[in-house]
Amino acid sequence: MKTKTSIHALIQLLDDPNVEVMEHAKRVLLNYGDEIIPELEKIEDASLRDPVQMENVASILKALRFQRVKNLLSEWINDDEKDLMKAVYAINAYQFPDLNIQDFVMKFQDLKHSCWREMNPKQTSFEKIEVLNKVFFKKFEFTRVQRGYSSPFEIYLDSVLDTKEGTDLSIALIYSLIAQSLDLPVYCVVSSNHRTPIVLSYLDQTGLLPILNWGIHNNGVLFYILIQEKGLIIDPSNLKEKYNQEGLPEHKSQFEPSPNTLIIKRYLTDLRNSYANYAHLRHKMKDIEDLLILF
């Protein structure tokens, strides 16, 4: 029975000299699941004068929080809808365990509202992206990190929304989530080839492609948006030429919206690689690798 008394009793047993008793107490606490996290947090706060108990509680809390993230991501993978916001939130909750999804979504609202105020139904698809670019890159001053390595906090959207500095992928994710919330068909294009730039695709929903006739089969994409160049709009033929000039192999996946599962897998991969850059954070790589195994 998950009473406060039973939780406290099990916490005391984590310091039992009998290894079997200690392991049993740990298993029971972990089986209780994340619903006991609030009570454990209270116990942790009250354990400042008992470092052994505080360490034991912190260990269980860490395991339960990770178990919660893993469960959220597993549920997302098995969900037909695969809402991108939910998956990004689950991963951000790994680094920021006190973050709830309502507060996470609210962090997008000022940006969304500023874009919405400057858009109107008479604007073309191109004009709406120009508005989004003005708000995103000029008013809010989102900037991509240009050095060779990145901090995890330049990948986690929760911190990027605060600092306005992120990687190509984190900036592209925020951009696409804002655009989609405004009913603009903007989707990330990522590749397993890390040499291939991350771009955004704007799907043709108004039948303009036959009129524009870009000259190549463009998989229903009206145009692309280059995050690396503050939202520069580029047509499909120019993007293909750009890739040819850079010696990149051509794959269909480089020119069409990526499945959300691939986007999240790339997001986790970037996080794992980022943790590798910092000796004091490398222990987190194992957790990220455990999440990648889900895919």
CSV table of C-alpha atoms in Angstrom, one decimal:
chain,number,residue,atom,x,y,z
A,1,MET,CA,0.0,0.0,0.0
A,2,LYS,CA,1.4,3.4,-1.1
A,3,THR,CA,1.0,5.3,2.1
A,4,LYS,CA,3.4,7.9,3.4
A,5,THR,CA,4.3,5.5,6.3
A,6,SER,CA,5.2,2.7,3.9
A,7,ILE,CA,7.2,5.0,1.7
A,8,HIS,CA,9.2,6.3,4.6
A,9,ALA,CA,9.7,2.8,6.0
A,10,LEU,CA,11.1,1.6,2.6
A,11,ILE,CA,13.4,4.6,2.5
A,12,GLN,CA,14.8,3.6,5.8
A,13,LEU,CA,15.5,0.1,4.5
A,14,LEU,CA,17.6,1.4,1.6
A,15,ASP,CA,20.4,1.7,4.2
A,16,ASP,CA,19.9,-1.8,5.6
A,17,PRO,CA,23.1,-3.8,5.8
A,18,ASN,CA,21.3,-6.8,4.4
A,19,VAL,CA,21.7,-6.4,0.6
A,20,GLU,CA,18.6,-8.5,-0.1
A,21,VAL,CA,16.4,-6.3,2.1
A,22,MET,CA,17.9,-3.1,0.5
A,23,GLU,CA,17.3,-4.4,-3.0
A,24,HIS,CA,13.7,-5.4,-2.1
A,25,ALA,CA,13.0,-2.0,-0.8
A,26,LYS,CA,14.4,-0.4,-3.9
A,27,ARG,CA,12.3,-2.6,-6.2
A,28,VAL,CA,9.1,-1.9,-4.3
A,29,LEU,CA,9.7,1.9,-4.5
A,30,LEU,CA,10.5,1.7,-8.2
A,31,ASN,CA,7.3,-0.4,-8.8
A,32,TYR,CA,5.3,2.3,-7.1
A,33,GLY,CA,6.0,4.5,-10.1
A,34,ASP,CA,6.2,8.2,-10.6
A,35,GLU,CA,3.1,8.9,-8.4
A,36,ILE,CA,5.3,8.8,-5.3
A,37,ILE,CA,7.7,11.4,-6.7
A,38,PRO,CA,6.1,14.3,-4.8
A,39,GLU,CA,6.4,12.5,-1.5
A,40,LEU,CA,10.0,11.5,-2.2
A,41,GLU,CA,10.8,15.2,-3.0
A,42,LYS,CA,9.5,16.2,0.4
A,43,ILE,CA,11.6,13.5,2.1
A,44,GLU,CA,14.6,14.7,0.1
A,45,ASP,CA,14.1,18.3,1.3
A,46,ALA,CA,13.8,17.1,4.9
A,47,SER,CA,17.0,15.0,4.7
A,48,LEU,CA,19.5,17.8,4.6
A,49,ARG,CA,21.0,16.7,7.9
A,50,ASP,CA,21.1,13.0,6.9
A,51,PRO,CA,23.3,12.8,3.8
A,52,VAL,CA,23.0,9.0,3.5
A,53,GLN,CA,19.2,9.1,3.4
A,54,MET,CA,19.4,12.1,1.0
A,55,GLU,CA,21.6,10.2,-1.3
A,56,ASN,CA,19.3,7.1,-1.2
A,57,VAL,CA,16.2,9.2,-1.9
A,58,ALA,CA,18.0,11.1,-4.7
A,59,SER,CA,19.0,7.8,-6.3
A,60,ILE,CA,15.3,6.5,-6.3
A,61,LEU,CA,14.1,9.9,-7.6
A,62,LYS,CA,16.5,9.9,-10.5
A,63,ALA,CA,15.4,6.3,-11.4
A,64,LEU,CA,11.7,7.2,-11.2
A,65,ARG,CA,12.1,10.4,-13.2
A,66,PHE,CA,14.0,8.5,-15.9
A,67,GLN,CA,11.4,5.7,-15.9
A,68,ARG,CA,8.7,8.4,-16.3
A,69,VAL,CA,10.5,9.9,-19.4
A,70,LYS,CA,11.0,6.4,-20.8
A,71,ASN,CA,7.3,5.6,-20.4
A,72,LEU,CA,6.2,8.9,-22.0
A,73,LEU,CA,8.4,8.2,-25.0
A,74,SER,CA,7.3,4.6,-25.3
A,75,GLU,CA,3.7,5.7,-25.2
A,76,TRP,CA,4.4,8.3,-27.9
A,77,ILE,CA,6.1,5.8,-30.2
A,78,ASN,CA,3.1,3.5,-29.9
A,79,ASP,CA,0.6,6.4,-30.5
A,80,ASP,CA,-0.6,6.7,-34.1
A,81,GLU,CA,-0.8,10.5,-33.8
A,82,LYS,CA,2.9,11.0,-32.7
A,83,ASP,CA,2.4,14.6,-31.7
A,84,LEU,CA,5.9,16.2,-32.0
A,85,MET,CA,5.4,18.6,-29.1
A,86,LYS,CA,4.7,15.7,-26.7
A,87,ALA,CA,7.9,13.9,-27.7
A,88,VAL,CA,10.0,17.0,-27.4
A,89,TYR,CA,8.4,17.7,-24.0
A,90,ALA,CA,9.2,14.1,-22.7
A,91,ILE,CA,12.9,14.5,-23.6
A,92,ASN,CA,13.1,18.0,-22.1
A,93,ALA,CA,11.6,16.6,-18.9
A,94,TYR,CA,14.7,14.4,-18.6
A,95,GLN,CA,16.9,17.4,-18.0
A,96,PHE,CA,14.2,19.5,-16.3
A,97,PRO,CA,12.2,17.0,-14.1
A,98,ASP,CA,10.0,19.7,-12.6
A,99,LEU,CA,8.7,20.8,-16.0
A,100,ASN,CA,5.1,20.0,-16.8
A,101,ILE,CA,3.7,20.0,-20.3
A,102,GLN,CA,1.3,22.9,-19.7
A,103,ASP,CA,4.2,25.2,-18.7
A,104,PHE,CA,6.3,23.9,-21.6
A,105,VAL,CA,3.6,24.6,-24.2
A,106,MET,CA,3.0,28.1,-22.6
A,107,LYS,CA,6.6,29.0,-23.3
A,108,PHE,CA,5.7,29.1,-27.0
A,109,GLN,CA,2.7,31.4,-26.6
A,110,ASP,CA,4.4,34.8,-26.8
A,111,LEU,CA,6.2,33.9,-30.0
A,112,LYS,CA,3.1,32.4,-31.5
A,113,HIS,CA,1.0,35.4,-30.6
A,114,SER,CA,3.5,37.8,-32.0
A,115,CYS,CA,3.4,35.9,-35.3
A,116,TRP,CA,-0.3,35.6,-35.3
A,117,ARG,CA,-0.8,39.4,-34.9
A,118,GLU,CA,1.1,40.2,-38.1
A,119,MET,CA,-0.5,37.5,-40.3
A,120,ASN,CA,-3.7,37.7,-42.2
A,121,PRO,CA,-5.6,35.4,-44.6
A,122,LYS,CA,-4.8,37.5,-47.6
A,123,GLN,CA,-1.1,36.9,-47.3
A,124,THR,CA,0.6,34.4,-49.6
A,125,SER,CA,2.5,31.4,-48.2
A,126,PHE,CA,5.8,33.3,-49.0
A,127,GLU,CA,4.5,36.5,-47.2
A,128,LYS,CA,3.5,34.5,-44.1
A,129,ILE,CA,7.0,33.0,-43.8
A,130,GLU,CA,8.5,36.5,-44.2
A,131,VAL,CA,6.4,37.5,-41.2
A,132,LEU,CA,7.5,34.5,-39.2
A,133,ASN,CA,11.1,35.2,-40.1
A,134,LYS,CA,10.8,38.8,-39.0
A,135,VAL,CA,9.3,37.9,-35.6
A,136,PHE,CA,11.5,34.9,-35.1
A,137,PHE,CA,14.9,36.2,-36.1
A,138,LYS,CA,14.6,39.9,-35.7
A,139,LYS,CA,12.1,40.6,-32.9
A,140,PHE,CA,12.9,37.6,-30.7
A,141,GLU,CA,16.5,37.3,-32.1
A,142,PHE,CA,16.8,33.5,-32.2
A,143,THR,CA,20.4,32.7,-33.2
A,144,ARG,CA,22.0,29.4,-34.2
A,145,VAL,CA,25.2,28.3,-32.6
A,146,GLN,CA,28.0,28.3,-35.2
A,147,ARG,CA,30.8,26.6,-33.3
A,148,GLY,CA,31.8,23.0,-33.9
A,149,TYR,CA,30.2,21.6,-30.8
A,150,SER,CA,27.1,22.4,-28.8
A,151,SER,CA,26.0,22.4,-25.2
A,152,PRO,CA,22.9,20.2,-24.3
A,153,PHE,CA,21.3,23.5,-23.2
A,154,GLU,CA,21.5,24.7,-26.8
A,155,ILE,CA,19.5,21.6,-27.8
A,156,TYR,CA,16.9,21.4,-25.0
A,157,LEU,CA,14.0,23.6,-26.3
A,158,ASP,CA,13.1,24.6,-22.7
A,159,SER,CA,16.4,26.5,-22.3
A,160,VAL,CA,16.6,27.6,-26.0
A,161,LEU,CA,13.3,29.4,-25.6
A,162,ASP,CA,14.9,31.4,-22.7
A,163,THR,CA,18.3,32.1,-24.2
A,164,LYS,CA,17.2,32.3,-27.9
A,165,GLU,CA,20.5,30.4,-28.8
A,166,GLY,CA,20.3,26.9,-30.2
A,167,THR,CA,21.5,24.4,-32.8
A,168,ASP,CA,20.1,24.1,-36.3
A,169,LEU,CA,17.8,21.3,-35.1
A,170,SER,CA,16.5,23.0,-31.9
A,171,ILE,CA,15.9,26.3,-33.8
A,172,ALA,CA,14.2,24.3,-36.6
A,173,LEU,CA,12.0,22.5,-34.1
A,174,ILE,CA,10.8,25.6,-32.4
A,175,TYR,CA,10.2,27.3,-35.8
A,176,SER,CA,8.2,24.4,-37.2
A,177,LEU,CA,6.1,23.9,-34.0
A,178,ILE,CA,5.2,27.6,-34.0
A,179,ALA,CA,4.4,27.5,-37.7
A,180,GLN,CA,2.2,24.4,-37.3
A,181,SER,CA,0.4,26.0,-34.4
A,182,LEU,CA,-0.5,28.8,-36.9
A,183,ASP,CA,-1.8,26.2,-39.4
A,184,LEU,CA,1.3,26.7,-41.7
A,185,PRO,CA,2.5,23.4,-43.2
A,186,VAL,CA,6.1,23.7,-42.2
A,187,TYR,CA,8.0,20.5,-41.4
A,188,CYS,CA,11.6,19.5,-40.5
A,189,VAL,CA,13.7,17.7,-43.1
A,190,VAL,CA,16.5,15.8,-41.3
A,191,SER,CA,18.9,13.1,-42.6
A,192,SER,CA,20.9,10.4,-41.0
A,193,ASN,CA,23.8,11.9,-42.9
A,194,HIS,CA,25.0,14.7,-40.5
A,195,ARG,CA,26.6,16.5,-43.4
A,196,THR,CA,23.2,17.2,-44.9
A,197,PRO,CA,21.9,20.6,-43.6
A,198,ILE,CA,18.7,20.6,-41.6
A,199,VAL,CA,16.1,22.5,-43.5
A,200,LEU,CA,12.4,23.2,-43.2
A,201,SER,CA,9.9,22.3,-46.0
A,202,TYR,CA,6.7,24.2,-46.7
A,203,LEU,CA,4.1,21.9,-48.3
A,204,ASP,CA,1.9,23.0,-51.2
A,205,GLN,CA,-1.7,23.1,-49.9
A,206,THR,CA,-3.1,25.6,-52.4
A,207,GLY,CA,-2.1,24.0,-55.8
A,208,LEU,CA,0.7,26.4,-56.6
A,209,LEU,CA,3.2,23.9,-57.7
A,210,PRO,CA,1.9,23.3,-61.2
A,211,ILE,CA,1.8,27.1,-61.7
A,212,LEU,CA,5.3,27.7,-60.4
A,213,ASN,CA,6.8,24.6,-62.2
A,214,TRP,CA,10.1,24.6,-60.3
A,215,GLY,CA,11.4,22.1,-62.9
A,216,ILE,CA,12.0,19.1,-60.6
A,217,HIS,CA,9.9,16.5,-58.8
A,218,ASN,CA,9.7,18.1,-55.3
A,219,ASN,CA,7.5,15.7,-53.3
A,220,GLY,CA,4.7,18.2,-52.7
A,221,VAL,CA,7.1,20.8,-51.3
A,222,LEU,CA,6.4,24.4,-52.4
A,223,PHE,CA,9.7,25.7,-51.1
A,224,TYR,CA,12.3,25.2,-48.4
A,225,ILE,CA,13.4,27.4,-45.5
A,226,LEU,CA,17.0,27.6,-44.5
A,227,ILE,CA,17.5,28.0,-40.8
A,228,GLN,CA,21.2,28.6,-41.3
A,229,GLU,CA,20.4,31.8,-43.2
A,230,LYS,CA,17.7,33.3,-40.9
A,231,GLY,CA,14.8,31.7,-42.8
A,232,LEU,CA,15.9,32.3,-46.4
A,233,ILE,CA,13.3,30.8,-48.8
A,234,ILE,CA,14.8,28.6,-51.5
A,235,ASP,CA,13.1,26.7,-54.2
A,236,PRO,CA,13.5,22.9,-54.7
A,237,SER,CA,15.7,23.2,-57.8
A,238,ASN,CA,18.1,25.6,-56.0
A,239,LEU,CA,18.3,23.3,-53.0
A,240,LYS,CA,19.1,20.4,-55.2
A,241,GLU,CA,21.9,22.4,-56.9
A,242,LYS,CA,23.2,23.5,-53.5
A,243,TYR,CA,23.5,19.8,-52.5
A,244,ASN,CA,25.3,18.9,-55.7
A,245,GLN,CA,27.8,21.7,-55.2
A,246,GLU,CA,28.6,20.4,-51.7
A,247,GLY,CA,29.0,16.9,-53.0
A,248,LEU,CA,26.1,15.5,-51.0
A,249,PRO,CA,24.5,12.3,-52.2
A,250,GLU,CA,20.9,12.7,-53.3
A,251,HIS,CA,18.3,10.8,-51.4
A,252,LYS,CA,14.5,11.3,-51.5
A,253,SER,CA,14.5,11.7,-47.7
A,254,GLN,CA,16.6,14.9,-48.1
A,255,PHE,CA,13.8,16.7,-50.0
A,256,GLU,CA,10.6,15.7,-48.1
A,257,PRO,CA,9.3,16.1,-44.6
A,258,SER,CA,10.8,13.6,-42.2
A,259,PRO,CA,8.6,11.3,-40.0
A,260,ASN,CA,8.4,12.6,-36.4
A,261,THR,CA,10.1,9.4,-35.2
A,262,LEU,CA,13.2,10.2,-37.3
A,263,ILE,CA,13.2,13.8,-36.1
A,264,ILE,CA,13.1,12.6,-32.5
A,265,LYS,CA,15.7,10.0,-33.0
A,266,ARG,CA,18.0,12.7,-34.5
A,267,TYR,CA,17.2,15.0,-31.6
A,268,LEU,CA,18.2,12.3,-29.1
A,269,THR,CA,21.4,11.5,-31.1
A,270,ASP,CA,22.4,15.2,-31.1
A,271,LEU,CA,21.8,15.3,-27.3
A,272,ARG,CA,23.9,12.2,-26.7
A,273,ASN,CA,26.8,13.6,-28.9
A,274,SER,CA,26.5,16.9,-27.0
A,275,TYR,CA,26.8,15.3,-23.6
A,276,ALA,CA,30.0,13.6,-24.9
A,277,ASN,CA,31.6,17.1,-25.2
A,278,TYR,CA,31.5,17.6,-21.4
A,279,ALA,CA,33.3,15.3,-19.0
A,280,HIS,CA,31.0,16.1,-16.1
A,281,LEU,CA,27.9,15.3,-18.1
A,282,ARG,CA,29.0,12.1,-19.9
A,283,HIS,CA,27.3,9.9,-17.4
A,284,LYS,CA,24.0,11.1,-19.0
A,285,MET,CA,24.9,9.5,-22.3
A,286,LYS,CA,23.9,6.0,-21.1
A,287,ASP,CA,20.3,7.3,-20.3
A,288,ILE,CA,20.0,8.9,-23.8
A,289,GLU,CA,21.3,5.7,-25.4
A,290,ASP,CA,18.6,3.8,-23.4
A,291,LEU,CA,16.0,6.1,-24.9
A,292,LEU,CA,17.4,5.6,-28.4
A,293,ILE,CA,17.0,1.9,-28.1
A,294,LEU,CA,13.2,2.4,-28.0
A,295,PHE,CA,13.4,3.3,-31.7
